[in-house]
Coordinates of C-alpha atoms and ligand atoms in Angstrom, one line a residue:
X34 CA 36.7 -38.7 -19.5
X35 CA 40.1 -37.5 -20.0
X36 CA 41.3 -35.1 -22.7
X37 CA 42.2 -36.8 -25.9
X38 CA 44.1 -33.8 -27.7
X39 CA 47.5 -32.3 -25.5
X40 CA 47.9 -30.2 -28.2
X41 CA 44.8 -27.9 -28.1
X42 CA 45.1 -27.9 -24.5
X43 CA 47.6 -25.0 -25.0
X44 CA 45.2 -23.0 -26.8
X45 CA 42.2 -23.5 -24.8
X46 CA 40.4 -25.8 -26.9
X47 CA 39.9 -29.5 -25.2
X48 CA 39.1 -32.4 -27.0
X49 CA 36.8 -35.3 -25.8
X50 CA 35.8 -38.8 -26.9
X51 CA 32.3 -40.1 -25.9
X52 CA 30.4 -43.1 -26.7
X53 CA 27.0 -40.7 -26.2
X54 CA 26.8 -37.1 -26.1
X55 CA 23.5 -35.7 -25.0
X56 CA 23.1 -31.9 -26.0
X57 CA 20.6 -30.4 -23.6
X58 CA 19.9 -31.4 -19.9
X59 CA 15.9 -31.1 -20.0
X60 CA 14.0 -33.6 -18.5
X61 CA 14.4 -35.8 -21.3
X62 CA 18.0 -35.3 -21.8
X63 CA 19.1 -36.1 -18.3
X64 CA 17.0 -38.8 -18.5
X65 CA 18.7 -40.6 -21.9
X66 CA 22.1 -39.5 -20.4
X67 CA 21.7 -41.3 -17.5
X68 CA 19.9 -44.0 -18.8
X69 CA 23.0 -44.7 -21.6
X70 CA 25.1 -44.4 -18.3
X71 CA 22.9 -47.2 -16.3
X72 CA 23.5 -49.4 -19.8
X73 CA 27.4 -48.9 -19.5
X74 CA 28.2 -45.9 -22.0
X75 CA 30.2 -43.3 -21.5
X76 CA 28.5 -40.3 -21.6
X77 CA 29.2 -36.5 -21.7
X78 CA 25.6 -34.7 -21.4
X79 CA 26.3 -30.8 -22.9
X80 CA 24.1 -27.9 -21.4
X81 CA 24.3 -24.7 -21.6
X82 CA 22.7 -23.5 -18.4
X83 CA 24.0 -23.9 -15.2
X84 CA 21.6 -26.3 -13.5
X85 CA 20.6 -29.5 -15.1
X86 CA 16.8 -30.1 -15.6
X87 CA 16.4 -27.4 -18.5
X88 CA 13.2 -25.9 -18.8
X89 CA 11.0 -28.4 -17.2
X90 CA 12.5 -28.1 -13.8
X91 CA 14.4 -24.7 -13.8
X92 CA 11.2 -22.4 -15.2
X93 CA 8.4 -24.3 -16.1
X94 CA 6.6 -27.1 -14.7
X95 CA 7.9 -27.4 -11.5
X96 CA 8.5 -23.8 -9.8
X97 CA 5.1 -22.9 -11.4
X98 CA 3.7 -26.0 -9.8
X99 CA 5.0 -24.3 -6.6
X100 CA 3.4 -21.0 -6.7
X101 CA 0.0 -22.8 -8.2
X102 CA 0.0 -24.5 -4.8
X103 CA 0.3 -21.2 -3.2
X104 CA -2.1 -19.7 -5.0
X105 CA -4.8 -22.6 -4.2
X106 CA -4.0 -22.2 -0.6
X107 CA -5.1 -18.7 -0.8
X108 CA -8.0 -19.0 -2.8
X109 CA -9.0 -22.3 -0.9
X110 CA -8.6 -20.3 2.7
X111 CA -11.1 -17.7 1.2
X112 CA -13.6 -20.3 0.3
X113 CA -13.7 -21.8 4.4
X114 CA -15.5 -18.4 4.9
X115 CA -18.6 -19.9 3.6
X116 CA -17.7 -22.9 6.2
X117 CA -17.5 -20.6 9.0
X118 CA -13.5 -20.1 9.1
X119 CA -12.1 -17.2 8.3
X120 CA -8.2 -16.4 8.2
X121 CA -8.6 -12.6 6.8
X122 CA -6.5 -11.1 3.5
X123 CA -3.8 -13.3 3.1
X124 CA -0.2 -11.1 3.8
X125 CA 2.0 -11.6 0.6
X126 CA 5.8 -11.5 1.2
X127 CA 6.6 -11.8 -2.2
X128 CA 10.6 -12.9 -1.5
X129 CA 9.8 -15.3 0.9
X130 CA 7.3 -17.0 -1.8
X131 CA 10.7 -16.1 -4.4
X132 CA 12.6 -18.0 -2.3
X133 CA 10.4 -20.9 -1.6
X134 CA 10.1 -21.5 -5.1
X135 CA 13.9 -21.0 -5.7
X136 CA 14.2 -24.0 -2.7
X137 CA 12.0 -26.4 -4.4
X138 CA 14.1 -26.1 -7.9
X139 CA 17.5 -26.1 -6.3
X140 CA 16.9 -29.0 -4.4
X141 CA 15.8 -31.5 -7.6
X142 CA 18.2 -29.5 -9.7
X143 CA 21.3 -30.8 -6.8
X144 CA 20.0 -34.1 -6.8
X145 CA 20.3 -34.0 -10.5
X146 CA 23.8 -33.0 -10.4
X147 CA 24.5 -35.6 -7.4
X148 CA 23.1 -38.4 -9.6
X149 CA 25.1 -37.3 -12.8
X150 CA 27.9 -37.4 -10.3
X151 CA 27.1 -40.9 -8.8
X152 CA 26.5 -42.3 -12.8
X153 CA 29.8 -41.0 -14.3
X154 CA 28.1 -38.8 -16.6
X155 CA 30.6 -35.9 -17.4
X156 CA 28.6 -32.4 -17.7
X157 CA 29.5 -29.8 -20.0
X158 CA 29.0 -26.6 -19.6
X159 CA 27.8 -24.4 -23.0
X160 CA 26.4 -23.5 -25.8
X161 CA 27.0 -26.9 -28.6
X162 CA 26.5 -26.4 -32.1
X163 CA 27.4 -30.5 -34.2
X164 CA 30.5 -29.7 -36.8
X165 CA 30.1 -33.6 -38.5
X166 CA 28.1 -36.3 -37.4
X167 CA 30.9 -36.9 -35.2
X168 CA 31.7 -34.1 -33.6
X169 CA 30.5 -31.1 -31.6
X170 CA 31.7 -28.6 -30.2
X171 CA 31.0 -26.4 -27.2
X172 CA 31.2 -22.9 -26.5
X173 CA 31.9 -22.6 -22.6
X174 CA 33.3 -20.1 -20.4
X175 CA 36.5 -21.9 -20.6
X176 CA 37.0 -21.7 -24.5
X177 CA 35.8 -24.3 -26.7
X178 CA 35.5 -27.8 -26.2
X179 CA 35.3 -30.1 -28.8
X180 CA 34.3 -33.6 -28.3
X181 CA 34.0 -36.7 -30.8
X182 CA 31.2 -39.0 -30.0
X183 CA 30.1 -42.4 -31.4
X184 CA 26.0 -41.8 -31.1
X185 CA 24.6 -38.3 -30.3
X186 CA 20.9 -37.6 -29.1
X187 CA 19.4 -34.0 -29.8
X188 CA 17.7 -33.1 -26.7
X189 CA 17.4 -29.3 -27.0
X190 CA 14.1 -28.5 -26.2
X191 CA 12.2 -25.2 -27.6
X192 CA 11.1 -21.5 -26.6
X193 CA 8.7 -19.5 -25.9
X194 CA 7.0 -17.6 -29.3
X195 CA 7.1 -14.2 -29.7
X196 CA 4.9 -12.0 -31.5
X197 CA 6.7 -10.0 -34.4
X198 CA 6.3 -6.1 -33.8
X199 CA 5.9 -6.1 -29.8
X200 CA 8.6 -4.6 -28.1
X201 CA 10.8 -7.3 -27.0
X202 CA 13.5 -6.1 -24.5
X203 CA 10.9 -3.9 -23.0
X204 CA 10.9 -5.8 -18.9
X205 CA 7.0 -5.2 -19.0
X206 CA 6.8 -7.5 -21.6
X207 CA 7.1 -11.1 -20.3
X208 CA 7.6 -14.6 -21.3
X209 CA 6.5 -18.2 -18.7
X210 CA 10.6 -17.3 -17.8
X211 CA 9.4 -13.9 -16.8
X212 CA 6.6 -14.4 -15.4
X213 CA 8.1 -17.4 -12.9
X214 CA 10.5 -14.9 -11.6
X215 CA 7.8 -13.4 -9.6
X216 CA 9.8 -9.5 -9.7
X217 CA 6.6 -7.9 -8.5
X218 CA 2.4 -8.2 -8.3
X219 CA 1.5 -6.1 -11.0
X220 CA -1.6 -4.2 -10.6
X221 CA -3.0 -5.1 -13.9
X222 CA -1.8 -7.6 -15.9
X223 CA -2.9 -8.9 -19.4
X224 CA -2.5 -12.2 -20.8
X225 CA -2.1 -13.3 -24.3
X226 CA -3.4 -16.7 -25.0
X227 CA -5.9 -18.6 -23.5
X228 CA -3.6 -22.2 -23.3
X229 CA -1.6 -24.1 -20.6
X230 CA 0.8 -21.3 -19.5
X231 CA -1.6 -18.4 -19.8
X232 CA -4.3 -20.1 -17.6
X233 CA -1.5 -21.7 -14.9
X234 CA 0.2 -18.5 -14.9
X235 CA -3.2 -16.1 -15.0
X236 CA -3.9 -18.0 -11.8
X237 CA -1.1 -17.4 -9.6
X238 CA -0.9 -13.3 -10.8
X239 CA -4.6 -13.5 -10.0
X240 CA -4.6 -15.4 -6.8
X241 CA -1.6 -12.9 -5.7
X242 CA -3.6 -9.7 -6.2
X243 CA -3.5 -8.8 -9.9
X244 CA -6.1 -7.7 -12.0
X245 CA -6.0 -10.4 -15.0
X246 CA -7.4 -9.7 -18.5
X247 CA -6.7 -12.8 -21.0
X248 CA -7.6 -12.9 -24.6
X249 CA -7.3 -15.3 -26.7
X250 CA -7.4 -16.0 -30.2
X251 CA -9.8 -19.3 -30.8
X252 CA -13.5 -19.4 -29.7
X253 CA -12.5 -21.4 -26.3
X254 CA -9.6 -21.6 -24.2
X255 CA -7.8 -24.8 -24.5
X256 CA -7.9 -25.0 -27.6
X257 CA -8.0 -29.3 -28.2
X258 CA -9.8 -29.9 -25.3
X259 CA -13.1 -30.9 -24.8
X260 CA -15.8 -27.6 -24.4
X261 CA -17.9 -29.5 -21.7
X262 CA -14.2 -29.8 -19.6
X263 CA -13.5 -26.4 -20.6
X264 CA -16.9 -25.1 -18.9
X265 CA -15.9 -25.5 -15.7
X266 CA -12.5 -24.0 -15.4
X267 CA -14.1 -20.8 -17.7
X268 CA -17.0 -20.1 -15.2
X269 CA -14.6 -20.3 -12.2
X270 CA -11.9 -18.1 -14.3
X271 CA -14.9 -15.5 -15.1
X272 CA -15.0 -14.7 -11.2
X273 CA -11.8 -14.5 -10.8
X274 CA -10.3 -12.7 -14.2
X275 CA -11.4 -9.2 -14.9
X276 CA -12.0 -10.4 -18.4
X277 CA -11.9 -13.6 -20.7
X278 CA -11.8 -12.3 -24.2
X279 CA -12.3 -15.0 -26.2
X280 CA -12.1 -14.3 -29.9
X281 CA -9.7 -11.7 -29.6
X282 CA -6.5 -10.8 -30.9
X283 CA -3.9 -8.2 -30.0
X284 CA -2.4 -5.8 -32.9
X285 CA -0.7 -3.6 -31.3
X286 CA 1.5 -3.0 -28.3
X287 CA 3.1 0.6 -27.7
X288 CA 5.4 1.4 -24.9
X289 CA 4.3 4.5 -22.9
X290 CA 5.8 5.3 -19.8
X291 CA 2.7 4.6 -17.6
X292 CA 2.5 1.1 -19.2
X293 CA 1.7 -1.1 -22.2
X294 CA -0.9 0.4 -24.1
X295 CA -2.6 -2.6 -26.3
X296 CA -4.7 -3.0 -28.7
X297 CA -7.6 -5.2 -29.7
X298 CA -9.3 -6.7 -32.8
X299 CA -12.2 -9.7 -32.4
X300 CA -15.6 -10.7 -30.7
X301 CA -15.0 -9.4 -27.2
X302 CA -12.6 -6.7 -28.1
X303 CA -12.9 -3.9 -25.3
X304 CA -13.8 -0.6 -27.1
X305 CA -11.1 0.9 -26.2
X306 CA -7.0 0.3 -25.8
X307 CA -5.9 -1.0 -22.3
X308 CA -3.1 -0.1 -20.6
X309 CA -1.0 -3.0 -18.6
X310 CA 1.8 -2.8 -16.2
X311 CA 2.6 -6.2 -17.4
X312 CA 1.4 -8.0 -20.7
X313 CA 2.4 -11.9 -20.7
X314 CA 3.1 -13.6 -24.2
X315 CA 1.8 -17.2 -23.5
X316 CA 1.1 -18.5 -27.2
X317 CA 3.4 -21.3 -27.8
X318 CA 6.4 -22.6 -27.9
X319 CA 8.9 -23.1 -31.2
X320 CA 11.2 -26.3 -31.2
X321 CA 15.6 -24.9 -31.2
X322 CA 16.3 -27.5 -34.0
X323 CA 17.8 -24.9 -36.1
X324 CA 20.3 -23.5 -33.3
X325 CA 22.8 -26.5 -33.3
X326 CA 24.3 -26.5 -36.4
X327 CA 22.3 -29.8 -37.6
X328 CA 22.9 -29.3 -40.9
X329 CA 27.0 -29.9 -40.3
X330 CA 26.1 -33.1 -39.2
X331 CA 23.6 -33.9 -41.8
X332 CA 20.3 -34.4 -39.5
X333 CA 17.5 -32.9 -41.9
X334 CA 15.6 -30.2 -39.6
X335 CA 12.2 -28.9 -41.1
X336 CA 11.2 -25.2 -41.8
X337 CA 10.0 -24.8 -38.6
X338 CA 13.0 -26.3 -36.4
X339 CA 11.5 -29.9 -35.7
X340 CA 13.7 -32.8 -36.5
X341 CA 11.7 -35.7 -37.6
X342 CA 12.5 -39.3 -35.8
X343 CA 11.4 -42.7 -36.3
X344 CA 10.0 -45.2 -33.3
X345 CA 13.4 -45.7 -32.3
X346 CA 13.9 -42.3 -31.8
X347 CA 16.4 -42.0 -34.8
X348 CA 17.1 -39.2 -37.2
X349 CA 17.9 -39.5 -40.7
X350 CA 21.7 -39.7 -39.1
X351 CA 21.6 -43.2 -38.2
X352 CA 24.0 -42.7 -35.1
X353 CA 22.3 -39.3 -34.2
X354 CA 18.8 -39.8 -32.7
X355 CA 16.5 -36.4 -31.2
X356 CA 14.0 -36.5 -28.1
X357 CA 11.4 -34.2 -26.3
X358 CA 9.7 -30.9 -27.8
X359 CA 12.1 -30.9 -30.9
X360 CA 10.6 -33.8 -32.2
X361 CA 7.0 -32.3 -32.3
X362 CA 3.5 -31.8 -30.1
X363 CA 2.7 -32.4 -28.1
X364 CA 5.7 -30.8 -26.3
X365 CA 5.5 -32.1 -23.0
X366 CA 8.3 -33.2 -20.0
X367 CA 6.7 -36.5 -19.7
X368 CA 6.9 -37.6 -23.6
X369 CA 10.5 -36.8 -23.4
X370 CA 11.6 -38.9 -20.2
X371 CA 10.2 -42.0 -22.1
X372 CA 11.6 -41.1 -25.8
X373 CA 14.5 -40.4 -23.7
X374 CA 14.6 -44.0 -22.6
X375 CA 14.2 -45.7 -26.1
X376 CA 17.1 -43.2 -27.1
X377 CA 19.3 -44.3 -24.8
X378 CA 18.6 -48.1 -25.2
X379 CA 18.6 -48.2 -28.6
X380 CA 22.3 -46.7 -28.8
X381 CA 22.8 -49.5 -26.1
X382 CA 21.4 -52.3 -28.4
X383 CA 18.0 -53.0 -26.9
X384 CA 14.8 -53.5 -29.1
X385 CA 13.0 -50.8 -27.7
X386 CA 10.7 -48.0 -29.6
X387 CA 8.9 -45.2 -28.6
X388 CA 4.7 -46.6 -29.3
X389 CA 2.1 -45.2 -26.1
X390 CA -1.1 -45.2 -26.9
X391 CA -1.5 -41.9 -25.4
X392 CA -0.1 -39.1 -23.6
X393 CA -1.7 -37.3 -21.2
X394 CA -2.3 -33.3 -20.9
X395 CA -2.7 -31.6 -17.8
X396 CA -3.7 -27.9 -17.0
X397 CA -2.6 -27.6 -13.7
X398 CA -5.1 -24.4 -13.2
X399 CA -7.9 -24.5 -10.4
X400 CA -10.0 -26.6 -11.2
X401 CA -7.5 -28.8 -13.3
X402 CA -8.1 -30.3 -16.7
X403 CA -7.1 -33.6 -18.1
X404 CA -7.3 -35.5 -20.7
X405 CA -5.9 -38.3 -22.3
X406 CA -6.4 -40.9 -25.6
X407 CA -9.0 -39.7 -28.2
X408 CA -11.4 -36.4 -27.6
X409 CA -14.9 -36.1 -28.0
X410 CA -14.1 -33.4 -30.2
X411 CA -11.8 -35.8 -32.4
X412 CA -13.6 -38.8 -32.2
X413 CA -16.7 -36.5 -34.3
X414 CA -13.8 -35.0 -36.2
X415 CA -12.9 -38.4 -37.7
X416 CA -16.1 -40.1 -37.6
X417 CA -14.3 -42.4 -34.7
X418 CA -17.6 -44.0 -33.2
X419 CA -17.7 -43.9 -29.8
X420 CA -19.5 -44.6 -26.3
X421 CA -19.8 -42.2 -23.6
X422 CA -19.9 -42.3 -19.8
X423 CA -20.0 -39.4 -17.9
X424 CA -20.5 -38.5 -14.3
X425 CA -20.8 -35.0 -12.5
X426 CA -18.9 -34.7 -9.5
X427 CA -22.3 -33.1 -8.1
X428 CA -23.6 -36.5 -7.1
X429 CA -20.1 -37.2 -5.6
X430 CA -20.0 -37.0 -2.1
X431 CA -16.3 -36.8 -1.7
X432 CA -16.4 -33.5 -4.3
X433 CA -19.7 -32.1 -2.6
X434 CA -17.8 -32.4 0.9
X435 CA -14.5 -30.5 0.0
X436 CA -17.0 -27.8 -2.0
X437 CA -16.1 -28.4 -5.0
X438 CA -18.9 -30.1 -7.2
X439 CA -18.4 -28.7 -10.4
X440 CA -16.3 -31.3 -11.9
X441 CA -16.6 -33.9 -14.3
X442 CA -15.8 -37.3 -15.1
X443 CA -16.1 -38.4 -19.0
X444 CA -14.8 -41.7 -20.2
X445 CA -15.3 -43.0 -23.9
X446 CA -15.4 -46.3 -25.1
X447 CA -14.7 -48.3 -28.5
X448 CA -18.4 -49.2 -29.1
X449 CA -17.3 -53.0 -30.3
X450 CA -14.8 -53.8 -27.9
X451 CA -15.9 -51.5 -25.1
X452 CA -12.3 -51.0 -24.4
X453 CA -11.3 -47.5 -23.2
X454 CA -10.7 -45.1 -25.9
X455 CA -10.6 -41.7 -24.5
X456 CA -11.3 -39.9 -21.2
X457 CA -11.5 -36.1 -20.0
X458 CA -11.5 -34.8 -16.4
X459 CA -12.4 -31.7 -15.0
X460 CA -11.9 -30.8 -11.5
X461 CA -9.7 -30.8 -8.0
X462 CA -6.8 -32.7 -8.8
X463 CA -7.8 -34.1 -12.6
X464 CA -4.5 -34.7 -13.0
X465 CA -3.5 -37.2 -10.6
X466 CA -6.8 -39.2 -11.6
X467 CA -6.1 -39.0 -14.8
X468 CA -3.5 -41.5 -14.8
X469 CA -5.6 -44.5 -13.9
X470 CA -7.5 -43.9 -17.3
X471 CA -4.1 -43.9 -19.2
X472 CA -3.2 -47.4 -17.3
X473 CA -6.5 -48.9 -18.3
X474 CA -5.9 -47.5 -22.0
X475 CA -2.3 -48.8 -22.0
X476 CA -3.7 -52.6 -20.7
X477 CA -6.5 -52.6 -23.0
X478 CA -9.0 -52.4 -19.9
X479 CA -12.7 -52.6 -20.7
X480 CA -15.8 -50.5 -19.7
X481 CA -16.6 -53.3 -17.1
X482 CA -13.2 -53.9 -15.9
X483 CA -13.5 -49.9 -15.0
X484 CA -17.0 -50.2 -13.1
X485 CA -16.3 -53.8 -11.3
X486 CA -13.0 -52.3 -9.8
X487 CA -13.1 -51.8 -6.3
X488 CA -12.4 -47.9 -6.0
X489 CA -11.9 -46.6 -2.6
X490 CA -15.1 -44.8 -1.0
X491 CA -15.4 -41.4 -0.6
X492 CA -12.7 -40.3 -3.2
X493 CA -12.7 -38.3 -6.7
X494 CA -11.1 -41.2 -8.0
X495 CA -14.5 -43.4 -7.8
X496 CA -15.8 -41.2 -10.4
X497 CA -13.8 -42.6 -13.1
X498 CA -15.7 -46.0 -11.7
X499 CA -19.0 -44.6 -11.9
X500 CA -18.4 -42.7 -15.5
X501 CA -17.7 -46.2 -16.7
X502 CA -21.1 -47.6 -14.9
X503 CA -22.6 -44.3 -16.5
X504 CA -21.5 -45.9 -20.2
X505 CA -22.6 -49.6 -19.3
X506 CA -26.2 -48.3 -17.5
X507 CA -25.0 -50.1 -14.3
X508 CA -24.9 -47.0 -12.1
X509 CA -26.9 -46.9 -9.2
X510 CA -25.3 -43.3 -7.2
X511 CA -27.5 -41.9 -10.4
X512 CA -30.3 -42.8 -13.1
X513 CA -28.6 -45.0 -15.9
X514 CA -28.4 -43.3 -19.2
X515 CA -31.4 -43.9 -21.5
X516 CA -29.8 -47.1 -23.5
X517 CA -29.6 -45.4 -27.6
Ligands
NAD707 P1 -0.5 -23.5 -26.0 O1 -0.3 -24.0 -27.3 O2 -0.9 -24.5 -24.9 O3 -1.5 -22.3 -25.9 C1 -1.3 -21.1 -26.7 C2 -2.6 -20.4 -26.8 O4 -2.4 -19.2 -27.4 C3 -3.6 -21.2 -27.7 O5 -4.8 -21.3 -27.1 C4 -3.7 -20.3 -29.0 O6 -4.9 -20.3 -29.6 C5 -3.4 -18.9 -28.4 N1 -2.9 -17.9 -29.3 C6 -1.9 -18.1 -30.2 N2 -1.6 -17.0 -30.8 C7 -2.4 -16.0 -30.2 C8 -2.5 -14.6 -30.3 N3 -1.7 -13.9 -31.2 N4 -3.3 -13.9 -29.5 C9 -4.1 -14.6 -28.6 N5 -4.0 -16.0 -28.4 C10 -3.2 -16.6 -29.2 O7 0.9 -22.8 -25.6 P2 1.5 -22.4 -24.1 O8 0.4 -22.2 -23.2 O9 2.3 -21.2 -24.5 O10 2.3 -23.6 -23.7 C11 3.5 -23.9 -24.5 C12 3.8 -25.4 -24.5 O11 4.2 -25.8 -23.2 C13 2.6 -26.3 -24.8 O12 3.1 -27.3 -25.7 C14 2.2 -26.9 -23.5 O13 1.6 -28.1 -23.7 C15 3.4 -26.9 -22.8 N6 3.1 -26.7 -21.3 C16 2.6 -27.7 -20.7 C17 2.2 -27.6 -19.4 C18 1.6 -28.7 -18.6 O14 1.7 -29.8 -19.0 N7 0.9 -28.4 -17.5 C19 2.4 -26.4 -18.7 C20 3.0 -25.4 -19.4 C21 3.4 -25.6 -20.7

């Protein structure tokens, strides 16, 4: 796209015309910029980082994913000692494990800036902040840029929540960003909050060497998730945390020079103040709608920084639409690649709109936990009536054979239609089976479609076959359920 205005050039300022701007190249921004470029727009996507792929990529899902294998390959090569196979204490070279993890990002953020490349899609380097619903205008190293734009789509993500009075800018004091940069094993380490990043992140300190406390507000970790999928991960956490306060909050941090002195209030406060080498802040995220100048462009952002949408993804700007975590929960990369999509091919025309039935959560922690469509929990919540098949992976030979029986298979069904409603998995690899259950949801698949589908033998994916023999009494591997 070539500069429209010679006569900032002079001055530094550089003026652009696009038929879509994207601000912010998260997962779901990169994905509507270059799925408006596929459609035949011209698009300028504006980020302020240096690599494309935002948080997502860059310092969240997938370097953690990284050193979450790592930390399963050390816990797993413990566990062969009770097969006979010992390898000893693993040796930690903590830059080597730095740098893997650096390797893995840079090569899907290069591919990213290869395919921008290969789609036209000019990238724009800064900090964008809307001056009319025309116009933004970009703060980069170069001056500012300011570029006109026919449709805009609000992809700019959110950040990490931080607890008013803690000492922010002390480097003890960490954030998911922080704790991903892997500067050292601290010797003790405390986490606060008992949710997705806590628990991933709790993991890989603790599998490392670290001595982990969490506490957490609610009665149960993941909060939202089903107790009986909880169980699992909590018993196996208990052996490997120092402690799991549940019920618990902090109310004070102080900054000593030996470490971060905290203080507890709740259920399973320790008597005492603790002292941390490292305290992790894991307790939410907070959508950036109010950092971009919205309100110059007339897009109505609410108290908290979301910016509400319709199915088509639009805002209350009819040629400005918004994607991913600014939109609201659940804030996931997933739910922004496909609102992303019907951004992108509504500006192009298309009928599309932005209607799953579900989308799925994963904690990537060992065991994993997924779940998908209605909750146990929810279903009693709203009086949704339900039927229930489960199965425990301890009458599943493939889980009994890698040692890891502890897992569990729960699928609910719409007691009239017996169509899929729900499902929950705990155990090795949850999340990859979780995504047959969100197929069968999607195609409106029944309890007996589920249990007269051939399913591979051994696998953990057969479970989800025999949960739904569980609900229809059919099961054979087990007693059937008592009918109600
Ligand atoms: P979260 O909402 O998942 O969990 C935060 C937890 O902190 C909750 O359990 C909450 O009860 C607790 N909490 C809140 N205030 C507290 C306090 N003062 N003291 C103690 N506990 C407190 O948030 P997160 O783990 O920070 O994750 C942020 C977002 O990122 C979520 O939307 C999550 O879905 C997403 N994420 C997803 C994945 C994944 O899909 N695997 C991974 C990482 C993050």
């Amino acid at each position: 796209m070539k500069p429209e205005s010679s006569a900032a050039a002079g001055s530094g300022i550089t003026d652009m015309q696009a038929e879509v701007v994207v601000l912010g190249a998260g997962p779901g921004g990169y994905t509507a910029a270059f799925r408006a470029a596929d459609l035949g727009k011209r698009v300028v996507l504006i980020e302020k980082h240096a690599a494309l792929g935002g948080v997502c990529l860059n310092v969240g899902c997938i370097p953690s994913k990284a050193l979450l294998h790592a930390a399963h390959m050390i816990d797993g090569a413990a566990e062969l000692e009770s097969m006979g196979i010992g390898f000893g204490k693993p040796k930690i070279d903590l830059d080597k494990l730095r740098q893997g993890k650096e390797r893995v990002v840079a090569r899907l953020t290069q591919g990213l800036a290869a395919l921008a490349k290969q789609r036209k899609v000019e990238v724009v380097r800064g900090v964008a902040r809307f001056e009319s619903p025309n116009r933004i205008a970009v703060e980069t190293a170069r001056g500012a840029v300011t570029i006109g734009f026919d449709n805009a789509i609000i992809a700019c993500g959110s950040r990490p929540v931080e607890i008013p009075g803690f000492p922010h800018g002390d480097p003890r004091l960490i954030d998911s960003t922080g704790a991903l940069a892997l500067e050292e094993v601290p010797r003790r380490m405390l986490v606060i909050g008992g949710g997705i990043i806590g628990l991933e992140m709790g993991t890989v300190y603790a599998s490392l060497g670290s001595r982990i406390d969490l506490v957490e507000l609610q009665p149960g970790l993941i909060p939202g998730c089903d107790p009986d999928l909880v169980r699992p991960l909590q018993k196996r956490l208990k052996g490997r945390f120092e402690t799991l306060m549940t019920d618990t909050r902090v109310t004070e941090v102080k900054v000593q020079k030996g470490g971060l002195k905290v203080f507890f209030e709740g259920k399973n406060a320790p008597e005492k103040p603790q002292t941390y080498d490292k305290v992790l802040v894991a307790v939410g995220r907070v959508p950036n709608g109010k950092r971009i100048g919205a309100e110059q462009a007339g897009v109505d952002v609410d108290e908290r920084g979301f910016i509400a949408v319709d199915r088509h993804m639009r805002t209350n700007v009819p040629n400005i639409y918004a994607i991913g975590d600014v939109v609201g929960n659940p804030m996931l990369a997933h739910k922004a690649t496909h609102e992303a999509k019907v951004a992108a091919e509504v500006i192009a025309g298309r009928p599309s709109q932005f209607d799953p039935l579900t989308i799925p959560s994963v904690a990537y922690t060992d065991p994993e936990v997924a779940w998908m469509g209605v909750t146990e929990g929810e279903a009693k919540a709203r009086g949704i009536a339900y039927e229930k098949g489960l199965f425990p992976w301890a009458a599943s030979g493939r889980a009994l054979g890698i040692g890891r029986d502890e897992g569990l298979t729960k699928l609910l069904f719409d007691p009239e239609s017996k169509r899929i409603i729900g499902a929950g998995i705990v155990g090795v690899n949850a999340g990859e089976l979780i995504g047959e259950a969100v197929l069968a949801m999607e195609m409106g698949a029944e309890m007996e479609d589920i249990g007269l589908t051939v399913h591979p033998h051994p696998t953990l994916n057969e479970t989800l076959c025999l949960a739904a023999e569980m609900a229809h009494g059919s099961i054979t591997d087990l007693m059937p359920p008592r009918r109600r």
